[in-house]
Amino acid sequence: MSSRVPPLAGRGDLLRLFLPRFTRDRNDRINMKDYQLLQQKYVVNTYPDRHITLIKGDGVYLYDQNNQKYLDMMSNYGVSIFGYNNPHINKFLRNQLKNLVVLHGSFNNNTRALASQKLIEKCKGYYAKVYWANSGTEAIEAALKFAVLATGKKKFISCIGGYHGKTLGSLSATSGEKYKNPFEPLLWQFKQVTFGNEKELEKAIDKDTAAFVVEPVQGESGVIVPPKDYLKKVRDICNKHNILLIIDEIQTGAGRTGDFLASEEVSADILCLGKGLAGGLPVGATIVTQNIANKIPKHIHTSTFGGNPFVCAGVIKTLEILDDRLLNQVKNLGEYFINKLKAIKSDLILQVRGKGLIIGVEVKDKRNALLKFLQDEHVLVIPAGENVVRFLPPFIITKENIDFTVEKFKKCVDSL
Ligand SMILES: Cc1ncc(COP(=O)(O)O)c(C=O)c1O
């Protein structure tokens, strides 16, 4: 190995599998400015290193510094839902850039006001108001604090396998010893119950329970789709025991499952959105009913950048582009993709599951090898859980992009 190889970013299998390519590329590109080296040297190493340096995006493709193109089947963990360099989004953002980028929430603003109104209308529930943040985890932090303010209670229930972020409040709701252990004791009291089992939820509730936090489809833990009507039953139980329902749609919302919300059949008390909601810009949204909004005092929770006009312009354009035609397209492409993946015959594949364009393929083993093979074939996908290959493509992919991906996936599965 070259003596100029930087310290390792993480020590998992994923990294080791990508290492040989890294060394080879280093030699090939000896005269080029090595951003990989710089990033590994100067950025705190909390991420595994995928060993490619991507510098440009256009449509469904990302390009490395040698202008090699990669088909993006992960949209940056579900963020870049309209692909890259989207002319509609860009034009709108450029206009907002000229007018006003940032404005504190204590001043009113046309773009923020319209984004908030359009979002509440798009959610079609009993929701009344939105609190704007800058990321998913912040949306959850606000949700937990609002639930405490509304109920005066501090006990929560979340799900085994649930993922809600990694700041201290959301980490308390998130499942997974490896993320939590170093930071115990975490906040308040969080009990965890089996996802998809409403009876367990009912047993876990006591008189001090404030709220139940749940994803409509568990993303990070492996694209787990609950039984039909699970959320409706959960809603009934929350009503019966007078606890709040917090639905985390940070990964599933903004059209990912083929509906604007995956939880459209129920109304939560607090709904969290993030990821693709601003068409690729950093955003978090905590949406509440009027009852909850009435119990949130001024000054109690704020954010300098939250609701800035630039990001709100991204939200307005996103809500406009996400019309019924595009949502139907997400549904149809999702079905097409899932059926094609299901048609692959291989002992390595245990299950293909998903809804719309959040799709997971559970494999017996060799998941990380599959990710690496696909990357070598210039298709970018991401992991979920222990053994799931996750596809979160942009909504603008075509059937040809899906055919290409499935063909490469089959080739990789066959070669392992
Ligand atoms: C369901 C869910 N909730 C919360 C989060 C945290 O969002 P962020 O990484 O933007 O803080 C994620 C991120 O993957 C998520 O999938």
Coordinates of C-alpha atoms and ligand atoms in Angstrom, one line a residue:
M1 CA 0.0 0.0 0.0
S2 CA 1.2 3.5 -0.8
S3 CA 2.7 5.4 2.1
R4 CA 0.4 8.3 1.2
V5 CA -2.8 6.4 1.9
P6 CA -4.6 8.4 4.6
P7 CA -5.7 7.0 8.0
L8 CA -8.7 4.7 7.6
A9 CA -12.2 6.4 7.9
G10 CA -13.9 3.5 9.6
R11 CA -12.9 -0.1 10.1
G12 CA -15.8 -2.0 8.7
D13 CA -16.0 -4.6 5.9
L14 CA -17.3 -1.9 3.6
L15 CA -14.1 0.0 3.8
R16 CA -11.8 -3.0 3.4
L17 CA -13.7 -4.0 0.3
F18 CA -13.3 -0.6 -1.3
L19 CA -9.6 -0.4 -0.4
P20 CA -8.0 -2.1 -3.4
R21 CA -9.7 0.1 -5.8
F22 CA -8.7 3.1 -3.8
T23 CA -5.0 2.2 -4.0
R24 CA -5.2 1.5 -7.7
D25 CA -7.0 4.9 -8.4
R26 CA -4.4 6.7 -6.3
N27 CA -1.7 5.5 -8.6
D28 CA -3.7 6.2 -11.8
R29 CA -4.4 9.7 -10.8
I30 CA -1.0 10.6 -9.3
N31 CA -0.9 14.0 -10.9
M32 CA -4.4 15.1 -9.9
K33 CA -5.3 17.0 -6.9
D34 CA -6.3 14.2 -4.5
Y35 CA -9.6 15.4 -2.8
Q36 CA -10.0 11.9 -1.3
L37 CA -6.8 12.3 0.5
L38 CA -7.7 15.8 1.6
Q39 CA -11.2 14.8 2.8
Q40 CA -9.9 11.9 4.8
K41 CA -7.2 14.1 6.3
Y42 CA -9.4 17.1 7.3
V43 CA -13.0 15.8 7.8
V44 CA -13.8 14.0 11.1
N45 CA -14.0 10.3 10.1
T46 CA -17.6 9.5 11.1
Y47 CA -18.4 8.1 7.7
P48 CA -17.1 5.0 5.9
D49 CA -15.2 6.0 2.7
R50 CA -16.7 5.0 -0.7
H51 CA -13.4 5.8 -2.4
I52 CA -14.7 7.8 -5.2
T53 CA -14.7 11.6 -5.5
L54 CA -17.8 12.9 -7.1
I55 CA -17.7 16.5 -8.3
K56 CA -20.7 17.0 -10.5
G57 CA -24.3 15.9 -11.0
D58 CA -26.6 16.0 -14.0
G59 CA -30.0 14.4 -14.2
V60 CA -29.7 10.8 -12.8
Y61 CA -25.9 10.8 -13.1
L62 CA -23.0 11.7 -10.8
Y63 CA -19.6 12.3 -12.3
D64 CA -16.2 11.8 -10.7
Q65 CA -13.1 13.9 -11.2
N66 CA -12.1 11.9 -14.3
N67 CA -15.6 12.6 -15.8
Q68 CA -16.6 8.9 -15.3
K69 CA -20.4 8.8 -14.9
Y70 CA -22.3 6.8 -12.2
L71 CA -26.0 6.0 -12.3
D72 CA -27.4 7.4 -9.0
M73 CA -29.8 4.8 -7.5
M74 CA -29.6 6.3 -4.0
S75 CA -30.3 10.1 -4.4
N76 CA -28.0 10.9 -1.5
Y77 CA -29.9 8.7 1.0
G78 CA -33.2 10.0 -0.5
V79 CA -32.5 13.7 -0.8
S80 CA -32.0 14.5 -4.5
I81 CA -35.5 13.4 -5.6
F82 CA -35.4 15.3 -8.9
G83 CA -31.9 14.4 -9.8
Y84 CA -29.1 17.0 -10.2
N85 CA -29.0 20.3 -12.0
N86 CA -32.7 20.2 -12.5
P87 CA -33.6 23.3 -14.6
H88 CA -36.9 24.0 -12.9
I89 CA -35.5 23.9 -9.4
N90 CA -32.4 25.9 -10.4
K91 CA -34.3 28.7 -12.1
F92 CA -36.5 29.2 -9.1
L93 CA -33.6 29.0 -6.6
R94 CA -31.5 31.5 -8.7
N95 CA -34.4 33.9 -8.5
Q96 CA -34.7 33.5 -4.7
L97 CA -30.9 33.9 -4.4
K98 CA -31.2 37.3 -5.9
N99 CA -34.1 38.3 -3.6
L100 CA -33.2 37.0 -0.1
V101 CA -31.4 33.9 1.1
V102 CA -31.7 34.1 4.9
L103 CA -34.2 35.8 7.2
H104 CA -34.7 35.2 10.9
G105 CA -38.1 33.7 11.8
S106 CA -39.0 36.7 13.8
F107 CA -39.5 38.6 10.5
N108 CA -42.2 37.6 8.1
N109 CA -41.4 36.6 4.6
N110 CA -43.4 35.9 1.4
T111 CA -41.5 32.7 0.4
R112 CA -41.6 31.2 3.9
A113 CA -45.3 32.1 4.3
L114 CA -46.2 30.5 1.0
A115 CA -44.1 27.4 1.5
S116 CA -45.8 26.8 4.9
Q117 CA -49.2 27.3 3.5
K118 CA -48.6 25.0 0.6
L119 CA -47.0 22.3 2.8
I120 CA -50.0 22.2 5.2
E121 CA -52.4 22.0 2.3
K122 CA -50.4 19.2 0.7
C123 CA -50.4 17.1 3.8
K124 CA -54.3 16.9 3.7
G125 CA -54.6 16.0 7.4
Y126 CA -55.6 17.8 10.6
Y127 CA -52.3 19.6 10.5
A128 CA -52.3 23.4 11.1
K129 CA -48.7 24.7 11.4
V130 CA -45.1 23.9 10.6
Y131 CA -41.9 24.4 12.5
W132 CA -39.0 24.7 10.1
A133 CA -35.6 23.1 10.8
N134 CA -32.5 22.2 8.7
S135 CA -32.3 18.4 8.9
G136 CA -34.3 15.3 9.8
T137 CA -32.9 14.9 13.2
E138 CA -33.8 18.5 14.1
A139 CA -37.3 17.9 13.0
I140 CA -37.5 15.0 15.5
E141 CA -35.9 17.0 18.3
A142 CA -38.7 19.6 17.9
A143 CA -41.3 16.9 17.7
L144 CA -40.2 15.4 21.1
K145 CA -40.1 18.8 22.8
F146 CA -43.5 19.7 21.4
A147 CA -44.9 16.4 22.7
V148 CA -43.6 17.2 26.2
L149 CA -45.0 20.7 26.1
A150 CA -48.4 19.4 24.9
T151 CA -48.7 16.6 27.4
G152 CA -46.5 17.5 30.3
K153 CA -45.1 14.0 30.1
K154 CA -41.7 12.6 29.2
K155 CA -42.1 9.0 28.5
F156 CA -42.0 7.8 24.9
I157 CA -42.3 4.6 22.9
S158 CA -40.5 3.9 19.6
C159 CA -39.8 0.8 17.6
I160 CA -37.1 -1.8 17.5
G161 CA -35.3 -1.1 14.2
G162 CA -36.6 2.5 14.2
Y163 CA -34.2 5.3 12.9
H164 CA -34.9 8.9 13.8
G165 CA -31.5 10.5 13.7
K166 CA -28.4 10.8 15.9
T167 CA -28.6 14.0 18.0
L168 CA -29.3 13.2 21.6
G169 CA -33.1 13.4 21.6
S170 CA -33.7 11.6 18.3
L171 CA -30.9 9.1 19.2
S172 CA -33.0 8.2 22.3
A173 CA -35.8 7.2 19.9
T174 CA -33.5 5.5 17.5
S175 CA -32.8 1.8 17.8
G176 CA -29.3 0.2 17.9
E177 CA -26.9 -0.3 20.7
K178 CA -23.9 0.6 18.6
Y179 CA -25.1 4.2 18.1
K180 CA -26.4 4.6 21.7
N181 CA -24.1 2.8 24.1
P182 CA -21.3 5.3 24.3
F183 CA -23.8 8.1 25.2
E184 CA -26.0 6.3 27.8
P185 CA -27.9 7.5 29.7
L186 CA -29.9 9.1 27.0
L187 CA -32.9 11.3 27.3
W188 CA -36.0 10.6 29.3
Q189 CA -37.5 7.1 29.1
F190 CA -37.9 5.4 25.7
K191 CA -39.4 1.9 25.5
Q192 CA -39.1 0.0 22.3
V193 CA -41.7 -2.3 20.8
T194 CA -41.8 -4.5 17.8
F195 CA -42.5 -2.6 14.6
G196 CA -45.8 -3.7 13.0
N197 CA -47.2 -5.1 16.3
E198 CA -49.9 -2.7 17.7
K199 CA -50.7 -5.1 20.6
E200 CA -47.2 -4.7 22.0
L201 CA -47.6 -0.9 21.7
E202 CA -50.8 -1.0 23.7
K203 CA -49.2 -3.1 26.5
A204 CA -46.2 -0.6 26.7
I205 CA -48.4 2.5 27.3
D206 CA -48.7 3.7 30.8
K207 CA -50.2 6.9 32.4
D208 CA -46.9 8.8 31.9
T209 CA -46.5 8.1 28.2
A210 CA -46.4 11.2 26.1
A211 CA -46.2 9.8 22.6
F212 CA -45.4 6.9 20.2
V213 CA -42.8 7.7 17.5
V214 CA -43.0 5.5 14.3
E215 CA -41.9 5.4 10.6
P216 CA -44.5 4.2 8.1
V217 CA -41.8 2.1 6.4
Q218 CA -38.6 1.5 8.3
G219 CA -35.8 2.7 6.0
E220 CA -32.4 2.5 7.7
S221 CA -33.1 -0.9 9.3
G222 CA -33.7 -2.6 6.0
V223 CA -36.9 -1.3 4.2
I224 CA -39.4 -3.0 6.4
V225 CA -43.0 -2.6 5.3
P226 CA -45.5 -3.1 8.2
P227 CA -48.8 -5.1 7.8
K228 CA -51.6 -3.3 6.1
D229 CA -53.6 -1.0 8.4
Y230 CA -50.9 -1.0 11.1
L231 CA -50.9 2.8 11.2
K232 CA -54.7 2.9 11.5
K233 CA -54.6 0.5 14.4
V234 CA -51.8 2.5 16.0
R235 CA -53.9 5.7 15.6
D236 CA -56.9 4.0 17.4
I237 CA -54.7 2.9 20.3
C238 CA -53.1 6.3 20.7
N239 CA -56.6 7.8 20.8
K240 CA -57.9 5.2 23.2
H241 CA -55.0 5.9 25.7
N242 CA -54.8 9.6 25.0
I243 CA -51.2 9.6 23.8
L244 CA -49.8 11.5 20.8
L245 CA -48.8 9.9 17.6
I246 CA -45.5 11.2 16.0
I247 CA -45.0 9.9 12.5
D248 CA -41.5 10.2 11.1
E249 CA -41.8 10.5 7.3
I250 CA -38.3 11.9 6.9
Q251 CA -37.4 9.1 4.5
T252 CA -40.8 8.0 3.3
G253 CA -42.4 11.5 2.8
A254 CA -42.3 13.9 -0.1
G255 CA -43.4 11.3 -2.6
R256 CA -40.9 8.5 -1.9
T257 CA -43.6 5.8 -1.7
G258 CA -45.8 7.1 -4.5
D259 CA -48.1 9.2 -2.3
F260 CA -47.0 12.5 -0.9
L261 CA -47.1 10.9 2.5
A262 CA -46.8 7.2 3.1
S263 CA -49.2 7.7 6.1
E264 CA -51.9 9.4 4.2
E265 CA -54.6 7.1 5.6
V266 CA -54.1 8.5 9.1
S267 CA -53.5 11.9 10.7
A268 CA -50.7 12.1 13.2
D269 CA -50.5 14.7 16.0
I270 CA -47.0 15.5 14.9
L271 CA -45.5 14.7 11.5
C272 CA -41.8 15.0 10.6
L273 CA -40.5 15.6 7.1
G274 CA -37.0 16.2 5.7
K275 CA -34.7 14.7 3.0
G276 CA -36.2 15.5 -0.4
L277 CA -38.8 18.1 0.8
A278 CA -36.7 21.1 -0.5
G279 CA -35.6 19.4 -3.8
G280 CA -32.1 18.7 -2.5
L281 CA -31.5 21.6 0.0
P282 CA -31.1 20.9 3.7
V283 CA -34.5 20.9 5.5
G284 CA -36.5 19.5 8.3
A285 CA -40.2 20.2 9.0
T286 CA -42.2 19.4 12.1
I287 CA -45.9 19.7 11.3
V288 CA -48.4 19.9 14.1
T289 CA -52.1 20.1 14.8
Q290 CA -53.7 23.2 16.1
N291 CA -54.0 21.6 19.6
I292 CA -50.3 21.1 19.7
A293 CA -49.5 24.5 18.2
N294 CA -51.6 26.1 21.0
K295 CA -49.3 24.7 23.6
I296 CA -45.9 25.8 22.2
P297 CA -44.8 29.1 23.8
K298 CA -42.7 31.7 22.0
H299 CA -38.9 31.5 22.3
I300 CA -39.0 27.8 23.5
H301 CA -37.5 26.3 20.4
T302 CA -35.9 28.3 17.5
S303 CA -33.2 27.9 14.8
T304 CA -31.2 30.7 13.1
F305 CA -31.4 29.1 9.7
G306 CA -34.7 27.3 10.0
G307 CA -37.3 28.4 7.4
N308 CA -34.8 30.5 5.5
P309 CA -36.3 31.8 2.2
F310 CA -33.8 30.0 0.0
V311 CA -34.7 26.6 1.3
C312 CA -38.4 27.5 1.4
A313 CA -38.1 28.3 -2.3
G314 CA -36.9 24.8 -2.8
V315 CA -39.9 23.5 -0.8
I316 CA -42.4 25.6 -2.9
K317 CA -40.9 24.2 -6.2
T318 CA -40.8 20.7 -4.8
L319 CA -44.4 20.7 -3.8
E320 CA -45.3 22.1 -7.3
I321 CA -43.3 19.4 -9.2
L322 CA -44.7 16.6 -7.0
D323 CA -48.0 16.5 -8.7
D324 CA -50.3 13.5 -9.1
R325 CA -48.7 12.6 -12.4
L326 CA -45.2 12.3 -10.9
L327 CA -46.5 10.5 -7.8
N328 CA -48.2 8.0 -10.1
Q329 CA -44.9 7.6 -12.0
V330 CA -43.1 6.8 -8.7
K331 CA -45.7 4.2 -7.9
N332 CA -45.5 2.6 -11.4
L333 CA -41.7 2.7 -11.6
G334 CA -41.5 1.2 -8.1
E335 CA -43.7 -1.7 -9.1
Y336 CA -41.7 -2.2 -12.2
F337 CA -38.4 -2.2 -10.3
I338 CA -39.6 -4.5 -7.6
N339 CA -41.0 -7.0 -10.1
K340 CA -37.8 -7.0 -12.1
L341 CA -35.7 -7.6 -8.9
K342 CA -38.1 -10.4 -7.9
A343 CA -37.6 -12.1 -11.2
I344 CA -33.8 -12.6 -10.5
K345 CA -33.2 -16.2 -9.6
S346 CA -30.4 -16.5 -7.0
D347 CA -29.9 -18.3 -3.8
L348 CA -28.2 -15.2 -2.5
I349 CA -31.5 -13.2 -2.5
L350 CA -33.7 -13.8 0.5
Q351 CA -36.4 -11.1 -0.1
V352 CA -37.2 -8.1 -2.3
R353 CA -39.5 -5.6 -0.6
G354 CA -40.5 -1.9 -0.7
K355 CA -43.1 0.6 -1.6
G356 CA -42.8 3.1 -4.5
L357 CA -39.1 4.0 -4.9
I358 CA -37.9 2.8 -1.5
I359 CA -36.7 -0.7 -2.2
G360 CA -34.6 -3.2 -0.3
V361 CA -33.1 -6.5 -1.4
E362 CA -32.2 -8.7 1.6
V363 CA -29.3 -11.0 0.8
K364 CA -28.0 -14.0 2.7
D365 CA -24.5 -12.4 3.0
K366 CA -21.9 -10.6 0.9
R367 CA -24.0 -7.4 1.0
N368 CA -21.0 -5.1 1.1
A369 CA -19.3 -7.0 -1.8
L370 CA -22.5 -6.4 -3.8
L371 CA -22.3 -2.6 -3.1
K372 CA -18.7 -2.6 -4.2
F373 CA -19.4 -4.6 -7.4
L374 CA -22.2 -2.3 -8.3
Q375 CA -20.0 0.7 -7.8
D376 CA -17.4 -0.8 -10.0
E377 CA -20.2 -1.2 -12.6
H378 CA -20.9 2.5 -12.1
V379 CA -24.2 2.1 -10.2
L380 CA -24.5 3.7 -6.8
V381 CA -26.6 2.1 -4.2
I382 CA -26.6 2.2 -0.4
P383 CA -26.8 -0.3 2.5
A384 CA -29.6 -0.7 5.1
G385 CA -29.7 -2.8 8.2
E386 CA -27.2 -5.7 8.3
N387 CA -27.8 -7.4 5.0
V388 CA -30.0 -5.2 2.8
V389 CA -29.1 -3.5 -0.5
R390 CA -31.2 -0.3 -0.6
F391 CA -32.4 1.6 -3.7
L392 CA -33.6 5.1 -3.2
P393 CA -33.4 6.5 -6.8
P394 CA -34.4 9.9 -7.9
F395 CA -38.0 10.1 -9.1
I396 CA -36.9 11.0 -12.6
I397 CA -35.3 7.6 -13.4
T398 CA -36.6 5.8 -16.5
K399 CA -37.4 2.2 -17.1
E400 CA -34.2 2.0 -19.0
N401 CA -32.2 3.1 -15.9
I402 CA -34.0 0.4 -13.9
D403 CA -33.3 -2.3 -16.6
F404 CA -29.6 -1.2 -16.6
T405 CA -29.5 -1.4 -12.8
V406 CA -31.2 -4.8 -12.6
E407 CA -28.9 -6.2 -15.3
K408 CA -25.9 -5.1 -13.4
F409 CA -27.3 -6.3 -10.1
K410 CA -27.9 -9.7 -11.6
K411 CA -24.4 -9.8 -13.0
C412 CA -23.0 -9.0 -9.6
V413 CA -25.2 -11.6 -7.8
D414 CA -24.2 -14.3 -10.3
S415 CA -20.5 -13.5 -10.0
L416 CA -20.5 -13.9 -6.1
Ligands
LIG1 C1 -36.7 8.0 9.2 C2 -35.6 9.0 9.4 N1 -35.7 9.8 10.4 C3 -34.7 10.7 10.7 C4 -33.6 10.8 10.0 C5 -32.5 11.8 10.3 O1 -32.4 12.7 9.3 P1 -31.1 13.6 9.1 O2 -30.0 12.6 8.7 O3 -31.4 14.6 8.0 O4 -30.8 14.2 10.4 C6 -33.4 9.9 8.9 C7 -32.2 9.8 8.1 O5 -31.9 8.9 7.4 C8 -34.5 9.0 8.6 O6 -34.4 8.1 7.6

